[in-house]
PDB file of C-alpha atoms in Angstrom:
ATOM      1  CA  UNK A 100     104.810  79.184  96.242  1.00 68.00           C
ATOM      2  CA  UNK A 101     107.972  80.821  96.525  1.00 74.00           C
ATOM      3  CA  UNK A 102     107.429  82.981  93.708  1.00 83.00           C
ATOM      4  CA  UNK A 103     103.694  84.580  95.405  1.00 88.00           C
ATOM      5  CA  UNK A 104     105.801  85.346  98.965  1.00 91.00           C
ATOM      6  CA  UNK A 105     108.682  87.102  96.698  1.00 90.00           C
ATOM      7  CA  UNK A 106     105.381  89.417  95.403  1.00 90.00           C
ATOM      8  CA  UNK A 107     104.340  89.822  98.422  1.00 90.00           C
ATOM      9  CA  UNK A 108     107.519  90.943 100.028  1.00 90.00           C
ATOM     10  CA  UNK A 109     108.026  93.808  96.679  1.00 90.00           C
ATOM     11  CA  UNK A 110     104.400  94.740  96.847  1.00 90.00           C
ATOM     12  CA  UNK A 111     104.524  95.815 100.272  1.00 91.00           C
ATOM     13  CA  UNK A 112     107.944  98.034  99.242  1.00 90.00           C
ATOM     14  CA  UNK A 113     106.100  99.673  96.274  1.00 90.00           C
ATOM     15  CA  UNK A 114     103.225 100.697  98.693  1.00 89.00           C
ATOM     16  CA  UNK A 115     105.856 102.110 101.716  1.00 90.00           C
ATOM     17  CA  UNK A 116     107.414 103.929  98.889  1.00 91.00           C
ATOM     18  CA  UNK A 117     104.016 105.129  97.594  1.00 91.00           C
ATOM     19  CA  UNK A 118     102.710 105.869 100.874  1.00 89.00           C
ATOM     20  CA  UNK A 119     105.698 107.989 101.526  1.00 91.00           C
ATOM     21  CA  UNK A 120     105.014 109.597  98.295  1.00 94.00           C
ATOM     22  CA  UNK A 121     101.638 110.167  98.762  1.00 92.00           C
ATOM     23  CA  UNK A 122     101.860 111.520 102.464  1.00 89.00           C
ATOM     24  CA  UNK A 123     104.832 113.869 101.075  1.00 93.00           C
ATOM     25  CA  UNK A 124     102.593 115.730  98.680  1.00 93.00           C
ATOM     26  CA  UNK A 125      99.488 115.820 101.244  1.00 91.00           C
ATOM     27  CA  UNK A 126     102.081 117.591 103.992  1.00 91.00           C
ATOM     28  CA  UNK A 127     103.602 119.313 101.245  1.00 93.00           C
ATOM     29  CA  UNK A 128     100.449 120.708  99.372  1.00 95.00           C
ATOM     30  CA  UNK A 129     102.517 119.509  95.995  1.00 95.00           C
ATOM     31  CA  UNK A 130     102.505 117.448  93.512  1.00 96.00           C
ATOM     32  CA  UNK A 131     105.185 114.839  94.197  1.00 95.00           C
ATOM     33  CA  UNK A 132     104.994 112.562  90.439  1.00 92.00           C
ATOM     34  CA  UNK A 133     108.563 110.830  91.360  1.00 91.00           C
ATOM     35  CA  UNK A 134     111.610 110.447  93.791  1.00 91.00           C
ATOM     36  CA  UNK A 135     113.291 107.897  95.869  1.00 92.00           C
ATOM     37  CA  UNK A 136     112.103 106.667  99.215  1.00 93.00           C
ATOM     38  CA  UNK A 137     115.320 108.354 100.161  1.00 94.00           C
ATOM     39  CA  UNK A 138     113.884 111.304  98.924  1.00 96.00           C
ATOM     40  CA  UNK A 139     110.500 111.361 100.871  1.00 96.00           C
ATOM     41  CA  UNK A 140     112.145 110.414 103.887  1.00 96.00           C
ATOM     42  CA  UNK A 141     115.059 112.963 103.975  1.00 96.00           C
ATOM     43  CA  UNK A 142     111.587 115.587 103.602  1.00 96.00           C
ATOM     44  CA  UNK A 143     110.167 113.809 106.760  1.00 93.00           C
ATOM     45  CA  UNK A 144     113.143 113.750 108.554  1.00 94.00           C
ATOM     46  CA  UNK A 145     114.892 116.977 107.843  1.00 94.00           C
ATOM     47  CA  UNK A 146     112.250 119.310 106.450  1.00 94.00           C
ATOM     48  CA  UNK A 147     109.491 118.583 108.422  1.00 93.00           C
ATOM     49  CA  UNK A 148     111.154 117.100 111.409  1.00 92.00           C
ATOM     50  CA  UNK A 149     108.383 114.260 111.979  1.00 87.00           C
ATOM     51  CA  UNK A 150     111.097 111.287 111.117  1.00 88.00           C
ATOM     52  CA  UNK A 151     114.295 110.793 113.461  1.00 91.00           C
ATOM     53  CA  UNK A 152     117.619 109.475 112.308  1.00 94.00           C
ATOM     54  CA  UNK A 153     116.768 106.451 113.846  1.00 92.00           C
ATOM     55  CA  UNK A 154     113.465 105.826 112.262  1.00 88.00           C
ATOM     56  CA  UNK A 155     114.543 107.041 108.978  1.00 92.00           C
ATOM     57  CA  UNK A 156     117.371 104.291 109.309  1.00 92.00           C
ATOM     58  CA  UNK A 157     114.546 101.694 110.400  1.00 88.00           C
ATOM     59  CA  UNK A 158     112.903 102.372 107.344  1.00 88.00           C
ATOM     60  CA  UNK A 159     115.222 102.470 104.950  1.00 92.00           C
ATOM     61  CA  UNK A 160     118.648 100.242 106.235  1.00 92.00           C
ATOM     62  CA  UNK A 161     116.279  97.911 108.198  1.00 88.00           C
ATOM     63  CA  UNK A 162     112.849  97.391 107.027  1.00 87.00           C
ATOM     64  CA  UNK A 163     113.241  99.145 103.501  1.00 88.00           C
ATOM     65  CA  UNK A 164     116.373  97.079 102.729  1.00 89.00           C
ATOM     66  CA  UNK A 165     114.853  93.623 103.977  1.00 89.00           C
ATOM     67  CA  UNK A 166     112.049  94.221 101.423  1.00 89.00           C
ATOM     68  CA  UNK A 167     114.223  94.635  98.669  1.00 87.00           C
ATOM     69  CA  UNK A 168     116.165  91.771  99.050  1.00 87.00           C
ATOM     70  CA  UNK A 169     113.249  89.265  99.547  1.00 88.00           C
ATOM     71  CA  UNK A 170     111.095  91.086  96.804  1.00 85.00           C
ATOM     72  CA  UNK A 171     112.056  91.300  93.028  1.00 74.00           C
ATOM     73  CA  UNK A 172     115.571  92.024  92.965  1.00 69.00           C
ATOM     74  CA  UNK A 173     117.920  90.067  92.021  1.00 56.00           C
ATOM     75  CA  UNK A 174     119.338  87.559  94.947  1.00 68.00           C
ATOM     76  CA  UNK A 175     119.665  84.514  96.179  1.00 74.00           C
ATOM     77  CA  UNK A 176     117.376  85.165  98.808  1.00 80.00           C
ATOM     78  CA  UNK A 177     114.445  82.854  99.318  1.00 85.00           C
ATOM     79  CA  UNK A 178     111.524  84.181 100.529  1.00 89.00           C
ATOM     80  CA  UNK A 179     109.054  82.669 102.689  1.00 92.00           C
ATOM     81  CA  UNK A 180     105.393  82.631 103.988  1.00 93.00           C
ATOM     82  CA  UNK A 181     106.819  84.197 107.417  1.00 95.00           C
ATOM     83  CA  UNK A 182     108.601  86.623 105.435  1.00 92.00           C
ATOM     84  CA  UNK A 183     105.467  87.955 103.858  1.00 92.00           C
ATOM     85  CA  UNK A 184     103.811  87.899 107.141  1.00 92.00           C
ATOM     86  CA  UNK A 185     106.327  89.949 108.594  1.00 91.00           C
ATOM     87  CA  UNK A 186     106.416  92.552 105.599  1.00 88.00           C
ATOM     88  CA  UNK A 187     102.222  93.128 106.643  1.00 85.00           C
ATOM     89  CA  UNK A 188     103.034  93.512 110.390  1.00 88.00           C
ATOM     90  CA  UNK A 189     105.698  95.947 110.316  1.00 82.00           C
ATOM     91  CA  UNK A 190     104.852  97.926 107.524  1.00 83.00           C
ATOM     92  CA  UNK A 191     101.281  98.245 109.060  1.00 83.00           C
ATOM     93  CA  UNK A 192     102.781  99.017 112.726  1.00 82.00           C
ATOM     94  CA  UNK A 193     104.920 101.831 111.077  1.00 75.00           C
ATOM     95  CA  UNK A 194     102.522 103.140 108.833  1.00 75.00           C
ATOM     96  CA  UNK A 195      99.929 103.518 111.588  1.00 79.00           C
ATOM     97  CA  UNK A 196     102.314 105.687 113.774  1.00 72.00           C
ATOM     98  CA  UNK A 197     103.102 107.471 110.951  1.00 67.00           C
ATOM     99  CA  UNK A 198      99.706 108.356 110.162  1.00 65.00           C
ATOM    100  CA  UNK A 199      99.374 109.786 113.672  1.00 56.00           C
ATOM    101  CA  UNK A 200     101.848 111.919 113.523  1.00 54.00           C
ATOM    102  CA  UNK A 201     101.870 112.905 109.679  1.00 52.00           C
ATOM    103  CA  UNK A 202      97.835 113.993 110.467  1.00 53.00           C
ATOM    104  CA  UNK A 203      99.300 116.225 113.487  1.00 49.00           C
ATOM    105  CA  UNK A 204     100.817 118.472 110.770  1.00 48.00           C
TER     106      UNK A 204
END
């Protein structure tokens, strides 16, 4: 069971990285094939000015970095049902204010 809540946990990073992909070349009017999460966000943050420090940090020292350490790579961590759980509710809190004010573009 382990293994299915580690998935869980790197699935939901692929899609905040996607989803900061994907919102980067709607704002953008570009195609965006590649770059880091660090990437997208420093275009949020500093280009576009929609992303404080502090969110930025959330995302990627804090909710970003949590992700990575329960999802595929390697650790000791053991991930858990609550773990996954948790992965769904934040990133779906964040990416719903994010959609607010990425849409007020």
């Amino acid at each position: 069971a382990e293994r299915k809540w580690k998935d869980v946990c790197y699935k939901v990073r692929l899609a905040i990285e996607e989803f900061f992909r994907k919102t980067r070349e709607a704002v953008s009017r570009k195609t965006i094939e590649r770059g880091t999460l660090g990437d997208h966000l420093n275009y949020f943050e500093k280009d576009k000015r929609l992303l404080s420090f502090a969110e930025r940090s959330l995302v990627q020292h804090g909710f970003w970095a949590f992700l990575s350490e329960k999802g595929n790579h390697a650790n000791t961590e053991v991930a858990t049902e609550e773990d996954a759980k948790i992965s769904f509710d934040i990133s779906h809190r964040f990416l719903s204010r994010f959609v607010i004010f990425s849409s007020a573009e």
